[in-house]
mmCIF file of C-alpha atoms in Angstrom:
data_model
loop_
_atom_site.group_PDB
_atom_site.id
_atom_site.type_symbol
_atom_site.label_atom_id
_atom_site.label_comp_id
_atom_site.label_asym_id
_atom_site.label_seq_id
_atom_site.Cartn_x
_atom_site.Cartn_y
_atom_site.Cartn_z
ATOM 1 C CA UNK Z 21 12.277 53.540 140.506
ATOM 2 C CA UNK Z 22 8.377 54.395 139.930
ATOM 3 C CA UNK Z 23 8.097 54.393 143.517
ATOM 4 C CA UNK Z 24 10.708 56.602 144.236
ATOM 5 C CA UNK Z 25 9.389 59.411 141.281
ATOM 6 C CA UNK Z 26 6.108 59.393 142.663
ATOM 7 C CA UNK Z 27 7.160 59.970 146.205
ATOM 8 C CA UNK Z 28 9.413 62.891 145.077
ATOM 9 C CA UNK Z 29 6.453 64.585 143.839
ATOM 10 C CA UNK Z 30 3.902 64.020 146.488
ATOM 11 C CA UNK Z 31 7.093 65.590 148.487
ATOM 12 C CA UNK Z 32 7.090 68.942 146.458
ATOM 13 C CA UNK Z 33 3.533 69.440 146.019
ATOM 14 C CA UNK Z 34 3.649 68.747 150.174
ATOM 15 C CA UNK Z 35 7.045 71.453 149.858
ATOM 16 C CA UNK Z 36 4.276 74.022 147.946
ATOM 17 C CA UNK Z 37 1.355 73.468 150.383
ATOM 18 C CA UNK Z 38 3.012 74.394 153.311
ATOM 19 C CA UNK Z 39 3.260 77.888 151.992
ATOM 20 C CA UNK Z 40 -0.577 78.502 151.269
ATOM 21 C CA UNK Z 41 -1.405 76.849 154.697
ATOM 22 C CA UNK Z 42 0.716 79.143 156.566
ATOM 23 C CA UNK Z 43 -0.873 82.554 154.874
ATOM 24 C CA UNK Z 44 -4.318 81.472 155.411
ATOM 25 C CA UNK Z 45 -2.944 80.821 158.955
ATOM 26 C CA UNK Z 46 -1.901 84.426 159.284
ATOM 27 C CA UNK Z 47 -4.745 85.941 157.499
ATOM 28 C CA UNK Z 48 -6.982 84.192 159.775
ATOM 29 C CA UNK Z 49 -5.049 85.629 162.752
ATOM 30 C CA UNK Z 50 -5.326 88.996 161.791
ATOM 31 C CA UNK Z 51 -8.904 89.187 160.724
ATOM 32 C CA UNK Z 52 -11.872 89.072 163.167
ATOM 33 C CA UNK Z 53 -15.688 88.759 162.194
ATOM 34 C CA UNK Z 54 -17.115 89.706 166.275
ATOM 35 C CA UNK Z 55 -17.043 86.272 168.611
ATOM 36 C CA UNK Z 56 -20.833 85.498 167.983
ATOM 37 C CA UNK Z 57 -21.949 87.386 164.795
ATOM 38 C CA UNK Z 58 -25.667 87.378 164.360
ATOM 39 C CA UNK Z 59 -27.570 85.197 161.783
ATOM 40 C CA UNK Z 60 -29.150 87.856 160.164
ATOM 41 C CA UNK Z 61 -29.367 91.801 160.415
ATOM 42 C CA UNK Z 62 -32.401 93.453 160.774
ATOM 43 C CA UNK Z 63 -33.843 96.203 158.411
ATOM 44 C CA UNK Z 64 -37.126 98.433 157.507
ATOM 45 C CA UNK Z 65 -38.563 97.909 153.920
ATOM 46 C CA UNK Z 66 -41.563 100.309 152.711
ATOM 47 C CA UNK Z 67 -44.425 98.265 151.733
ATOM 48 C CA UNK Z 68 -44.521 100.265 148.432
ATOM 49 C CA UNK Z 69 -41.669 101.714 146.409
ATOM 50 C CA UNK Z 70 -41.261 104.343 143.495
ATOM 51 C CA UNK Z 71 -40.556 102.149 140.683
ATOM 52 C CA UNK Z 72 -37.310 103.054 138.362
ATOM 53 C CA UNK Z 73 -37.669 105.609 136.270
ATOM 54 C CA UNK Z 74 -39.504 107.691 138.135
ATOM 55 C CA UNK Z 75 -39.544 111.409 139.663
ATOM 56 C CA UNK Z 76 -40.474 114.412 140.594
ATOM 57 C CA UNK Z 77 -39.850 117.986 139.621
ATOM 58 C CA UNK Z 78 -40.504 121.436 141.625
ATOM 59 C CA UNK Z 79 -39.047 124.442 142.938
ATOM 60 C CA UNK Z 80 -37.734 124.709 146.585
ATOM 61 C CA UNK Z 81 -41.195 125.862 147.850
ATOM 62 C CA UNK Z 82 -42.595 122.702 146.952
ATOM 63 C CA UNK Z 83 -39.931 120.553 147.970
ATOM 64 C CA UNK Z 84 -39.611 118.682 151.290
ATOM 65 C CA UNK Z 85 -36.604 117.920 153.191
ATOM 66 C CA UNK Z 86 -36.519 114.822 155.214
ATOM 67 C CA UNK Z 87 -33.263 114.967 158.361
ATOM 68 C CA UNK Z 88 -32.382 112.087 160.474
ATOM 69 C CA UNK Z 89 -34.842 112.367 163.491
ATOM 70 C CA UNK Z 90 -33.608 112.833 166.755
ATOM 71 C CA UNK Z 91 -33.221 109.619 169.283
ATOM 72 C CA UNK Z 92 -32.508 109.070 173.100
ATOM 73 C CA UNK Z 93 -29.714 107.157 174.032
ATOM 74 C CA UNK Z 94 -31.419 104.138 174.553
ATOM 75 C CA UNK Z 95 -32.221 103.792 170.548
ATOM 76 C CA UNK Z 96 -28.919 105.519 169.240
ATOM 77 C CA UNK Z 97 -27.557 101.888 169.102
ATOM 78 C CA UNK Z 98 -28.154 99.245 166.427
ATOM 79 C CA UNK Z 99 -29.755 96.745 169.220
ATOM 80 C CA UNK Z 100 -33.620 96.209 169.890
ATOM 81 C CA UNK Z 101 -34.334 97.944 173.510
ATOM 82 C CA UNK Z 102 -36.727 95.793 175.617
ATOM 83 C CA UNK Z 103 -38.956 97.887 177.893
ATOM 84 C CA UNK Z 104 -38.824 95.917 180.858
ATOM 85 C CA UNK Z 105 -40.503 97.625 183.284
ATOM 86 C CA UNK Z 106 -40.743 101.674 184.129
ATOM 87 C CA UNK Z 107 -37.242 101.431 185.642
ATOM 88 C CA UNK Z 108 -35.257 98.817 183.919
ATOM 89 C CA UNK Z 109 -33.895 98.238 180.258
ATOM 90 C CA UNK Z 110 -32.456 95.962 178.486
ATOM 91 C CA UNK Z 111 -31.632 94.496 174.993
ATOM 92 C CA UNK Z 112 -33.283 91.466 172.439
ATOM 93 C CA UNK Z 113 -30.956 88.442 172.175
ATOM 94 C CA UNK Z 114 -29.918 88.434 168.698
ATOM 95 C CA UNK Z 115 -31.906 91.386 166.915
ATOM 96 C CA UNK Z 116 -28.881 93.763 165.790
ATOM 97 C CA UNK Z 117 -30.530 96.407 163.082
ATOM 98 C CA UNK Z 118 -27.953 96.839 159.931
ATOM 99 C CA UNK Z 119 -27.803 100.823 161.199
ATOM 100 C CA UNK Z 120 -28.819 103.148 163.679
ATOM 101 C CA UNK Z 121 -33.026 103.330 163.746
ATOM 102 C CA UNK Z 122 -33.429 106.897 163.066
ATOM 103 C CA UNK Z 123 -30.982 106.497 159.909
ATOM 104 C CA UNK Z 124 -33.408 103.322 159.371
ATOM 105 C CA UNK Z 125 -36.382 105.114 159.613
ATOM 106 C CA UNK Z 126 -35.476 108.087 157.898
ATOM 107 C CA UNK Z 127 -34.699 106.281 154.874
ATOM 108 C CA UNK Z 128 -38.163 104.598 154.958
ATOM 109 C CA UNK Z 129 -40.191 107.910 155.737
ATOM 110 C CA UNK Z 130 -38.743 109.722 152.830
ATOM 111 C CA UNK Z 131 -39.727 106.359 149.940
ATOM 112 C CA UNK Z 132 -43.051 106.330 151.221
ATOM 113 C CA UNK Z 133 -43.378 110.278 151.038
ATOM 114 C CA UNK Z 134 -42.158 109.755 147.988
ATOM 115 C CA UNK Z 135 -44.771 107.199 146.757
ATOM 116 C CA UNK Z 136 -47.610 108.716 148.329
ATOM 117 C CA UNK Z 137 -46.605 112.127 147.422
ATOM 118 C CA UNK Z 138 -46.340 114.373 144.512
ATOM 119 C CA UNK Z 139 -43.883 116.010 146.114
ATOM 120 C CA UNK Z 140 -39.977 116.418 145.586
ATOM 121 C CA UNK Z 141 -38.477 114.579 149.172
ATOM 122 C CA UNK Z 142 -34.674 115.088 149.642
ATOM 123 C CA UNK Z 143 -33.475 113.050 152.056
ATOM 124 C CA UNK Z 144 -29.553 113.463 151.932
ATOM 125 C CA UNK Z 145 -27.209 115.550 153.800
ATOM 126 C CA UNK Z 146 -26.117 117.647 151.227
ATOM 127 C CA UNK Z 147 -25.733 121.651 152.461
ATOM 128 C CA UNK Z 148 -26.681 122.596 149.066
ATOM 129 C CA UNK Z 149 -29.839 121.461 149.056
ATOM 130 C CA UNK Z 150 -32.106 123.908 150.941
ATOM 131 C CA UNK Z 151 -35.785 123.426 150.399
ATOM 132 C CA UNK Z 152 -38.283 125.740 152.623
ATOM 133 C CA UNK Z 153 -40.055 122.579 153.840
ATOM 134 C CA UNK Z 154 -38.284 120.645 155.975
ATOM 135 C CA UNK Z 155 -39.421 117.531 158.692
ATOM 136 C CA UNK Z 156 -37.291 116.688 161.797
ATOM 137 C CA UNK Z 157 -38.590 115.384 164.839
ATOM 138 C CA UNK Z 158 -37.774 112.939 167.595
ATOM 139 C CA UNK Z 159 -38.212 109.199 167.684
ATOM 140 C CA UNK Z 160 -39.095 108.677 170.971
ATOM 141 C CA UNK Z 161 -39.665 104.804 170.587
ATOM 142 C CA UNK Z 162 -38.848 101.749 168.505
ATOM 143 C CA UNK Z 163 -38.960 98.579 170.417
ATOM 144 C CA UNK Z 164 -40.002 95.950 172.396
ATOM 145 C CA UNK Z 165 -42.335 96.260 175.697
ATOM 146 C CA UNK Z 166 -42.615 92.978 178.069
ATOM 147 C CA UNK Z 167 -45.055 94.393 179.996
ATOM 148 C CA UNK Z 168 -47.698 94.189 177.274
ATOM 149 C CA UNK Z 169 -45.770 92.065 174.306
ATOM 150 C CA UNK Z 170 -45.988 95.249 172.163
ATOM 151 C CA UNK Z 171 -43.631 96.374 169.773
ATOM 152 C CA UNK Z 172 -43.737 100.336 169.838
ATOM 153 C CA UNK Z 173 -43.181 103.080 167.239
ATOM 154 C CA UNK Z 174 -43.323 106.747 168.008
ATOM 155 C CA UNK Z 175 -42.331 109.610 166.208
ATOM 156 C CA UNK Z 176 -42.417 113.113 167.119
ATOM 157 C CA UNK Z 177 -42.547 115.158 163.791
ATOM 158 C CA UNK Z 178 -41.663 118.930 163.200
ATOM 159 C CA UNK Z 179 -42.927 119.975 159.921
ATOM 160 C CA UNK Z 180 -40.993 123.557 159.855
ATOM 161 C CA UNK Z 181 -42.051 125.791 156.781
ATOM 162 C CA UNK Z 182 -39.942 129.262 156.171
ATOM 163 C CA UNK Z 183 -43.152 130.942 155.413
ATOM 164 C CA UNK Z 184 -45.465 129.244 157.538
ATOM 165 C CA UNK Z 185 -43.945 128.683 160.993
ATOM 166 C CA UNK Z 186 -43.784 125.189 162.720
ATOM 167 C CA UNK Z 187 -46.257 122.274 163.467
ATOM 168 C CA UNK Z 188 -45.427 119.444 165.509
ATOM 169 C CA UNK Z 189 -47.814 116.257 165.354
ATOM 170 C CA UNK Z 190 -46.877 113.142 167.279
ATOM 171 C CA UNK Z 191 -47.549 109.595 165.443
ATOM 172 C CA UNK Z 192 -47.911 106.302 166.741
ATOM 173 C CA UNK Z 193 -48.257 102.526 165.732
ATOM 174 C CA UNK Z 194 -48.481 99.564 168.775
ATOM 175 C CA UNK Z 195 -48.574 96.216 167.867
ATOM 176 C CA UNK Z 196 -49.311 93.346 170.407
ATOM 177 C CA UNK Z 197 -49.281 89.752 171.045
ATOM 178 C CA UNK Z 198 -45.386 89.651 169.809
ATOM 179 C CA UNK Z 199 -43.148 87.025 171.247
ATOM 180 C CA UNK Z 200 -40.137 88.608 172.397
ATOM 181 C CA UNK Z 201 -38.106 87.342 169.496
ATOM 182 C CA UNK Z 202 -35.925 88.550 166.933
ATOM 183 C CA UNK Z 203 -37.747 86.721 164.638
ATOM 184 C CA UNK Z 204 -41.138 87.723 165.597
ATOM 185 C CA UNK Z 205 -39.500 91.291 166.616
ATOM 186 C CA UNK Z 206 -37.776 92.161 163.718
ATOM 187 C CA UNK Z 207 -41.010 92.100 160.972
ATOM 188 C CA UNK Z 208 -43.202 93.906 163.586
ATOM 189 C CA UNK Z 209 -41.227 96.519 164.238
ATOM 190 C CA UNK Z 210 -40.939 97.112 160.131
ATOM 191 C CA UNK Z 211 -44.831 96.697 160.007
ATOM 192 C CA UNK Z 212 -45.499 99.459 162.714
ATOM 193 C CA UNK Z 213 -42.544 101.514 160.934
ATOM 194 C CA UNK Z 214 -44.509 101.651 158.141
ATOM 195 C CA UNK Z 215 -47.958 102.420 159.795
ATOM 196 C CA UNK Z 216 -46.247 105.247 161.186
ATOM 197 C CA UNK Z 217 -44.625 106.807 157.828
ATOM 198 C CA UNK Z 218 -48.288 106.532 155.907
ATOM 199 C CA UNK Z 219 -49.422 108.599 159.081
ATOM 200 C CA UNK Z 220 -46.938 111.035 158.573
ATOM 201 C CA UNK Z 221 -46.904 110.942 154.603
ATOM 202 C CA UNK Z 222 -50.891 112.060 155.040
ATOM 203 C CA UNK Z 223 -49.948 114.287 157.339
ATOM 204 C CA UNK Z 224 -47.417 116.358 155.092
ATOM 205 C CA UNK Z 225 -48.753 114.967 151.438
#
């Protein structure tokens, strides 16, 4: 008689698994996380940051607008582009950036503007916001050459002023003697990054 009780309710809790089992089945078939998703993403940090609390305040004369900088195809992709050689391209095994570069380096030029900088730096898309300053350019690199085991940032900049016309200035930061990693990659590329946004926050500060 014990037997038999205790075999009826392994039975139903068996009766009530079956269930559960069979929606994780079909949840799994209907999600998908990419066949080989990368260990880790890549990103650019500034090496200094405005601390909370902190601001600025100004007219639109005074303030600087910061837009996403132009890119070639090559670099309007979240992959690491390997410079080959003068005629051939390809991509770093497993360094995927966690957006687009120029969005990337955007985002870093404006915080360290805004560090260095007494200056009021906008850098979102709102059509509202209209100061008379305003930097664009063109980042012509951000990668990887084999040739000389260089990581490579450059950054055409056009500092256009309403009332003072346009200047361009182009910035660069080259790094050697990197292994063509993502691990050794990755942290270079973020350390030339920020090189070249302290050249440009002199530049405008």
């Amino acid at each position: 008689m014990i037997a038999t009780g205790l075999q009826g309710k392994a039975m139903r809790a068996t009766v009530r698994t079956f269930p559960a089992l069979a929606a994780l089945a079909a949840l799994a078939g209907c999600v998908s996380f990419g066949s080989e998703p990368p260990e880790s993403l890549l990103t650019l940090t500034p090496t200094a940051e405005a601390p909370a609390g902190s601001g600025a305040a100004g007219h639109a004369a005074g303030s600087l607008a910061i837009l996403v900088p132009d890119a070639p195809a090559r670099l309007d992709v979240v992959r690491v582009p390997v410079q080959v050689s003068d005629a051939s391209l390809a991509y770093l095994k497993d360094a995927v950036w966690v957006d687009k570069p120029a969005r990337l380096f955007r985002t870093l030029l404006a915080e360290t503007i805004r560090t260095r900088t007494a200056r009021v730096v906008i850098d979102s898309d709102d059509p509202a916001l209209t100061p008379k300053t305003q930097l664009r350019g063109v980042l012509r690199d951000f990668g990887y050459d084999a040739s000389t085991s260089s990581v490579i940032v450059r950054f055409d900049a056009i500092r256009d002023t309403s009332d003072q016309g346009i200047e361009t200035r182009r910035f660069e930061s080259i790094i050697p003697g990197i292994a063509p990693e993502a691990a050794e990659v990755g942290p270079a590329l973020n350390r030339a990054a920020n090189d070249v946004a302290g050249q440009v926050a002199d530049w405008v500060g």
